[in-house]
Amino acid sequence: MKPFHRGELAVQERAGLSERARAVSAAIMTEIPAVAADFLAEQPVLFIGAADSSGNVWSSLLTGEPGFITVSGPSSLSVAATPSTGDPLHRTLAEPARLGMIALQPGTRRRMRMNGTARPTDGGLEIRLEQIYANCPKYIQKREPHWQPAAPGEPREGGALTGEDITLVENTDTFFIATTDTDGNADASHRGGDPGFLEALSPHRLRWPDYVGNSMFNTFGNLEVNPRAGLLIPDWTTGTLLHLTGMAAVDWDPDHAAALPGAQRVVDFTVERLIRIDHASPLRWSAPQFSRFNPPTR
């Protein structure tokens, strides 16, 4: 399997980073190394992304006591969790689905991305992996988790952000974005920065700066061929999850990027649908120690 599809190659070339991308592509593996297996066994959360039956892309998370993610083969995982009722990926993962994943450990600022195909099992998922690779620790805020019994509220669905949603957006320092290519292969990625880096320009429109990354442009490459995307904005103190699906567009205008500190490019996101579930996650997290790599916000 080639490390990059045509969308990723096109974006790498436009950014002038094709050679750098080829060099870092050596980190993409098809089998799980022992150090990665140990890392996964420690995790209480797995961030995921996939497209539903209508082609809408969503991002969500799965939680469990450490050990709920286990390596079941050289290129496969068993996950002892599924999305709860009301989660936008609940029905999607009740059947075989292309799945993007990122295991993120805020306490150590480590993360690992994985992409493959998930199939439902009795109480969980079996996932055949096609891509496995570590990401750098930039823009991860340091936090420590603790558990609190989940008491999810009723899902609230809508087509526009409320004032409460906008407050969550504007105070966040971390969110997750899911994208897919034209074949439905999914990817999940992390975005971090100081509070205010994610802006709500209106109840239907968000914007964020694209900071220096690993040069692979997995997210941008998918958007090049399929503009649909899903965002997950977690409230780290209450367990509330705000899921958004819509259309994302990369703005390459250097003047627009220059207006946002640290931005290489700018991303505009149009909200089409949202699902908010208060207190959805049993994980709560300590106050953040912000990454030293975060550019200042305006």
GROMACS .gro file of C-alpha atoms in nm:
model
  298
    1MET     CA    1   0.000   0.000   0.000
    2LYS     CA    2   0.141   0.340  -0.099
    3PRO     CA    3   0.191   0.574   0.199
    4PHE     CA    4   0.008   0.867   0.035
    5HIS     CA    5  -0.289   0.904  -0.201
    6ARG     CA    6  -0.321   1.165  -0.476
    7GLY     CA    7  -0.479   1.426  -0.250
    8GLU     CA    8  -0.196   1.407   0.003
    9LEU     CA    9   0.065   1.421  -0.274
   10ALA     CA   10  -0.102   1.726  -0.428
   11VAL     CA   11  -0.108   1.915  -0.098
   12GLN     CA   12   0.251   1.820  -0.012
   13GLU     CA   13   0.362   1.958  -0.349
   14ARG     CA   14   0.161   2.278  -0.307
   15ALA     CA   15   0.316   2.334   0.035
   16GLY     CA   16   0.664   2.270  -0.107
   17LEU     CA   17   0.722   1.981   0.135
   18SER     CA   18   0.717   1.674  -0.093
   19GLU     CA   19   1.073   1.570  -0.008
   20ARG     CA   20   1.012   1.611   0.364
   21ALA     CA   21   0.692   1.406   0.339
   22ARG     CA   22   0.872   1.124   0.158
   23ALA     CA   23   1.134   1.119   0.432
   24VAL     CA   24   0.889   1.101   0.721
   25SER     CA   25   0.675   0.840   0.540
   26ALA     CA   26   0.931   0.583   0.655
   27ALA     CA   27   0.763   0.606   0.998
   28ILE     CA   28   0.437   0.459   0.864
   29MET     CA   29   0.418   0.091   0.959
   30THR     CA   30   0.178  -0.192   0.886
   31GLU     CA   31   0.261  -0.398   1.196
   32ILE     CA   32   0.236  -0.290   1.559
   33PRO     CA   33   0.578  -0.266   1.730
   34ALA     CA   34   0.615  -0.380   2.089
   35VAL     CA   35   0.656  -0.026   2.221
   36ALA     CA   36   0.327   0.072   2.056
   37ALA     CA   37   0.149  -0.230   2.204
   38ASP     CA   38   0.268  -0.128   2.551
   39PHE     CA   39   0.155   0.230   2.490
   40LEU     CA   40  -0.192   0.123   2.378
   41ALA     CA   41  -0.234  -0.102   2.682
   42GLU     CA   42  -0.197   0.204   2.908
   43GLN     CA   43  -0.465   0.415   2.740
   44PRO     CA   44  -0.813   0.492   2.884
   45VAL     CA   45  -0.938   0.664   2.567
   46LEU     CA   46  -0.922   0.624   2.189
   47PHE     CA   47  -1.031   0.906   1.958
   48ILE     CA   48  -1.196   0.788   1.638
   49GLY     CA   49  -1.339   0.909   1.309
   50ALA     CA   50  -1.552   0.759   1.033
   51ALA     CA   51  -1.820   0.837   0.775
   52ASP     CA   52  -2.180   0.737   0.836
   53SER     CA   53  -2.408   0.574   0.578
   54SER     CA   54  -2.497   0.915   0.433
   55GLY     CA   55  -2.133   1.013   0.385
   56ASN     CA   56  -2.129   1.255   0.678
   57VAL     CA   57  -1.799   1.237   0.867
   58TRP     CA   58  -1.800   1.233   1.247
   59SER     CA   59  -1.540   1.226   1.522
   60SER     CA   60  -1.594   1.062   1.860
   61LEU     CA   61  -1.416   0.868   2.133
   62LEU     CA   62  -1.416   0.531   2.308
   63THR     CA   63  -1.323   0.488   2.674
   64GLY     CA   64  -1.237   0.205   2.910
   65GLU     CA   65  -1.007   0.111   3.193
   66PRO     CA   66  -0.645   0.075   3.073
   67GLY     CA   67  -0.625  -0.259   2.898
   68PHE     CA   68  -0.947  -0.208   2.702
   69ILE     CA   69  -0.726  -0.174   2.390
   70THR     CA   70  -0.526  -0.489   2.323
   71VAL     CA   71  -0.310  -0.607   2.036
   72SER     CA   72  -0.472  -0.920   1.893
   73GLY     CA   73  -0.234  -0.978   1.603
   74PRO     CA   74   0.062  -0.824   1.418
   75SER     CA   75  -0.171  -0.573   1.251
   76SER     CA   76  -0.489  -0.590   1.455
   77LEU     CA   77  -0.648  -0.451   1.770
   78SER     CA   78  -0.932  -0.557   1.995
   79VAL     CA   79  -1.118  -0.269   2.161
   80ALA     CA   80  -1.358  -0.355   2.444
   81ALA     CA   81  -1.590  -0.059   2.382
   82THR     CA   82  -1.838   0.073   2.129
   83PRO     CA   83  -2.002   0.413   2.085
   84SER     CA   84  -2.301   0.459   2.314
   85THR     CA   85  -2.656   0.511   2.197
   86GLY     CA   86  -2.690   0.869   2.078
   87ASP     CA   87  -2.330   0.889   1.964
   88PRO     CA   88  -2.313   0.979   1.592
   89LEU     CA   89  -2.100   0.669   1.521
   90HIS     CA   90  -2.315   0.424   1.717
   91ARG     CA   91  -2.491   0.284   1.409
   92THR     CA   92  -2.187   0.316   1.184
   93LEU     CA   93  -1.972   0.089   1.401
   94ALA     CA   94  -2.249  -0.166   1.444
   95GLU     CA   95  -2.137  -0.278   1.096
   96PRO     CA   96  -1.794  -0.306   0.930
   97ALA     CA   97  -1.653   0.043   0.874
   98ARG     CA   98  -1.336   0.221   0.776
   99LEU     CA   99  -1.200   0.379   1.094
  100GLY     CA  100  -0.938   0.641   1.173
  101MET     CA  101  -0.797   0.646   1.526
  102ILE     CA  102  -0.559   0.843   1.741
  103ALA     CA  103  -0.441   0.729   2.083
  104LEU     CA  104  -0.344   1.040   2.279
  105GLN     CA  105  -0.183   1.042   2.623
  106PRO     CA  106  -0.195   1.403   2.747
  107GLY     CA  107   0.004   1.322   3.061
  108THR     CA  108   0.314   1.235   2.857
  109ARG     CA  109   0.227   1.425   2.538
  110ARG     CA  110   0.249   1.107   2.332
  111ARG     CA  111   0.018   1.013   2.046
  112MET     CA  112  -0.014   0.741   1.785
  113ARG     CA  113  -0.231   0.735   1.473
  114MET     CA  114  -0.385   0.424   1.323
  115ASN     CA  115  -0.613   0.364   1.026
  116GLY     CA  116  -0.794   0.048   0.924
  117THR     CA  117  -1.121  -0.142   0.913
  118ALA     CA  118  -1.333  -0.211   1.222
  119ARG     CA  119  -1.576  -0.499   1.261
  120PRO     CA  120  -1.816  -0.536   1.552
  121THR     CA  121  -1.766  -0.813   1.805
  122ASP     CA  122  -1.954  -0.908   2.119
  123GLY     CA  123  -1.915  -0.589   2.322
  124GLY     CA  124  -1.643  -0.428   2.116
  125LEU     CA  125  -1.453  -0.395   1.793
  126GLU     CA  126  -1.188  -0.591   1.608
  127ILE     CA  127  -0.978  -0.361   1.392
  128ARG     CA  128  -0.749  -0.461   1.107
  129LEU     CA  129  -0.484  -0.192   1.074
  130GLU     CA  130  -0.327  -0.068   0.752
  131GLN     CA  131  -0.129   0.232   0.881
  132ILE     CA  132   0.036   0.282   1.220
  133TYR     CA  133   0.265   0.570   1.309
  134ALA     CA  134   0.363   0.800   1.594
  135ASN     CA  135   0.311   1.175   1.584
  136CYS     CA  136   0.522   1.446   1.744
  137PRO     CA  137   0.417   1.593   2.082
  138LYS     CA  138   0.360   1.947   1.956
  139TYR     CA  139   0.046   2.132   2.066
  140ILE     CA  140  -0.061   1.866   2.322
  141GLN     CA  141  -0.167   2.016   2.655
  142LYS     CA  142  -0.046   1.812   2.951
  143ARG     CA  143  -0.333   1.670   3.161
  144GLU     CA  144  -0.394   1.380   3.398
  145PRO     CA  145  -0.720   1.179   3.389
  146HIS     CA  146  -0.951   1.055   3.660
  147TRP     CA  147  -1.279   0.866   3.642
  148GLN     CA  148  -1.627   0.979   3.733
  149PRO     CA  149  -1.938   0.769   3.667
  150ALA     CA  150  -2.092   0.887   3.341
  151ALA     CA  151  -2.445   1.023   3.352
  152PRO     CA  152  -2.502   1.122   2.989
  153GLY     CA  153  -2.774   1.372   2.915
  154GLU     CA  154  -3.014   1.338   2.626
  155PRO     CA  155  -2.840   1.407   2.295
  156ARG     CA  156  -2.923   1.749   2.157
  157GLU     CA  157  -2.921   1.766   1.779
  158GLY     CA  158  -2.926   2.080   1.569
  159GLY     CA  159  -2.799   2.263   1.267
  160ALA     CA  160  -2.631   2.559   1.436
  161LEU     CA  161  -2.420   2.634   1.741
  162THR     CA  162  -2.598   2.774   2.045
  163GLY     CA  163  -2.442   3.032   2.276
  164GLU     CA  164  -2.342   2.750   2.511
  165ASP     CA  165  -2.172   2.566   2.224
  166ILE     CA  166  -1.986   2.879   2.116
  167THR     CA  167  -1.854   2.924   2.470
  168LEU     CA  168  -1.717   2.569   2.462
  169VAL     CA  169  -1.559   2.628   2.120
  170GLU     CA  170  -1.392   2.953   2.218
  171ASN     CA  171  -1.253   2.815   2.545
  172THR     CA  172  -1.117   2.490   2.403
  173ASP     CA  173  -0.746   2.418   2.368
  174THR     CA  174  -0.791   2.082   2.194
  175PHE     CA  175  -1.019   1.926   1.937
  176PHE     CA  176  -1.016   1.631   1.700
  177ILE     CA  177  -1.088   1.622   1.329
  178ALA     CA  178  -1.194   1.324   1.118
  179THR     CA  179  -1.170   1.310   0.740
  180THR     CA  180  -1.193   1.046   0.467
  181ASP     CA  181  -1.060   1.002   0.116
  182THR     CA  182  -1.268   0.917  -0.191
  183ASP     CA  183  -1.265   0.547  -0.101
  184GLY     CA  184  -1.390   0.609   0.252
  185ASN     CA  185  -1.054   0.543   0.420
  186ALA     CA  186  -1.075   0.739   0.743
  187ASP     CA  187  -0.827   0.943   0.942
  188ALA     CA  188  -0.848   1.098   1.289
  189SER     CA  189  -0.620   1.381   1.392
  190HIS     CA  190  -0.556   1.613   1.686
  191ARG     CA  191  -0.548   1.993   1.686
  192GLY     CA  192  -0.425   2.193   1.982
  193GLY     CA  193  -0.340   2.548   2.078
  194ASP     CA  194  -0.401   2.812   2.340
  195PRO     CA  195  -0.770   2.889   2.413
  196GLY     CA  196  -0.903   3.107   2.135
  197PHE     CA  197  -0.715   2.931   1.855
  198LEU     CA  198  -1.046   2.777   1.745
  199GLU     CA  199  -1.283   3.062   1.659
  200ALA     CA  200  -1.660   3.064   1.614
  201LEU     CA  201  -1.720   3.327   1.347
  202SER     CA  202  -2.095   3.256   1.350
  203PRO     CA  203  -2.332   2.977   1.463
  204HIS     CA  204  -2.250   2.803   1.134
  205ARG     CA  205  -1.883   2.876   1.081
  206LEU     CA  206  -1.557   2.795   1.261
  207ARG     CA  207  -1.200   2.886   1.177
  208TRP     CA  208  -0.861   2.773   1.303
  209PRO     CA  209  -0.493   2.825   1.213
  210ASP     CA  210  -0.291   2.542   1.065
  211TYR     CA  211   0.038   2.525   1.253
  212VAL     CA  212   0.364   2.358   1.145
  213GLY     CA  213   0.312   1.979   1.149
  214ASN     CA  214   0.468   1.655   1.030
  215SER     CA  215   0.446   1.746   0.658
  216MET     CA  216   0.236   1.440   0.571
  217PHE     CA  217  -0.083   1.646   0.535
  218ASN     CA  218  -0.312   1.348   0.596
  219THR     CA  219  -0.605   1.572   0.691
  220PHE     CA  220  -0.547   1.827   0.415
  221GLY     CA  221  -0.491   1.550   0.162
  222ASN     CA  222  -0.829   1.402   0.243
  223LEU     CA  223  -0.994   1.744   0.224
  224GLU     CA  224  -0.836   1.792  -0.118
  225VAL     CA  225  -1.047   1.502  -0.250
  226ASN     CA  226  -1.341   1.508  -0.005
  227PRO     CA  227  -1.430   1.827   0.184
  228ARG     CA  228  -1.653   1.654   0.439
  229ALA     CA  229  -1.515   1.652   0.792
  230GLY     CA  230  -1.618   1.589   1.151
  231LEU     CA  231  -1.501   1.766   1.466
  232LEU     CA  232  -1.509   1.649   1.827
  233ILE     CA  233  -1.477   1.923   2.087
  234PRO     CA  234  -1.453   1.776   2.437
  235ASP     CA  235  -1.511   1.960   2.763
  236TRP     CA  236  -1.225   1.819   2.967
  237THR     CA  237  -1.381   1.910   3.304
  238THR     CA  238  -1.741   1.790   3.257
  239GLY     CA  239  -1.711   1.506   3.003
  240THR     CA  240  -1.945   1.688   2.764
  241LEU     CA  241  -1.887   1.608   2.396
  242LEU     CA  242  -1.978   1.836   2.106
  243HIS     CA  243  -1.980   1.650   1.773
  244LEU     CA  244  -1.994   1.855   1.452
  245THR     CA  245  -2.016   1.746   1.089
  246GLY     CA  246  -1.990   1.966   0.785
  247MET     CA  247  -1.755   2.093   0.517
  248ALA     CA  248  -1.397   2.210   0.561
  249ALA     CA  249  -1.191   2.421   0.322
  250VAL     CA  250  -0.822   2.510   0.338
  251ASP     CA  251  -0.747   2.877   0.279
  252TRP     CA  252  -0.399   2.909   0.124
  253ASP     CA  253  -0.400   3.290   0.108
  254PRO     CA  254  -0.078   3.398   0.289
  255ASP     CA  255  -0.233   3.731   0.391
  256HIS     CA  256  -0.513   3.550   0.575
  257ALA     CA  257  -0.261   3.322   0.748
  258ALA     CA  258  -0.046   3.621   0.847
  259ALA     CA  259  -0.340   3.758   1.047
  260LEU     CA  260  -0.328   3.456   1.283
  261PRO     CA  261  -0.009   3.407   1.488
  262GLY     CA  262   0.181   3.092   1.390
  263ALA     CA  263  -0.052   3.003   1.105
  264GLN     CA  264   0.086   2.848   0.789
  265ARG     CA  265  -0.263   2.827   0.643
  266VAL     CA  266  -0.620   2.873   0.769
  267VAL     CA  267  -0.906   2.623   0.777
  268ASP     CA  268  -1.272   2.724   0.749
  269PHE     CA  269  -1.540   2.482   0.868
  270THR     CA  270  -1.910   2.508   0.792
  271VAL     CA  271  -2.137   2.339   1.047
  272GLU     CA  272  -2.417   2.136   0.890
  273ARG     CA  273  -2.525   1.920   1.184
  274LEU     CA  274  -2.429   1.883   1.547
  275ILE     CA  275  -2.489   1.645   1.835
  276ARG     CA  276  -2.412   1.754   2.189
  277ILE     CA  277  -2.419   1.509   2.479
  278ASP     CA  278  -2.357   1.657   2.820
  279HIS     CA  279  -2.149   1.446   3.063
  280ALA     CA  280  -2.108   1.178   2.795
  281SER     CA  281  -1.759   1.067   2.895
  282PRO     CA  282  -1.664   0.922   3.235
  283LEU     CA  283  -1.316   1.071   3.200
  284ARG     CA  284  -1.236   1.400   3.367
  285TRP     CA  285  -0.901   1.572   3.329
  286SER     CA  286  -0.685   1.804   3.536
  287ALA     CA  287  -0.623   2.167   3.445
  288PRO     CA  288  -0.389   2.191   3.146
  289GLN     CA  289  -0.022   2.268   3.128
  290PHE     CA  290  -0.011   2.432   2.788
  291SER     CA  291   0.237   2.318   2.528
  292ARG     CA  292   0.538   2.547   2.485
  293PHE     CA  293   0.488   2.513   2.109
  294ASN     CA  294   0.146   2.684   2.112
  295PRO     CA  295   0.161   3.015   1.925
  296PRO     CA  296  -0.012   3.306   2.099
  297THR     CA  297  -0.370   3.379   2.007
  298ARG     CA  298  -0.494   3.720   1.911
   0.00000   0.00000   0.00000
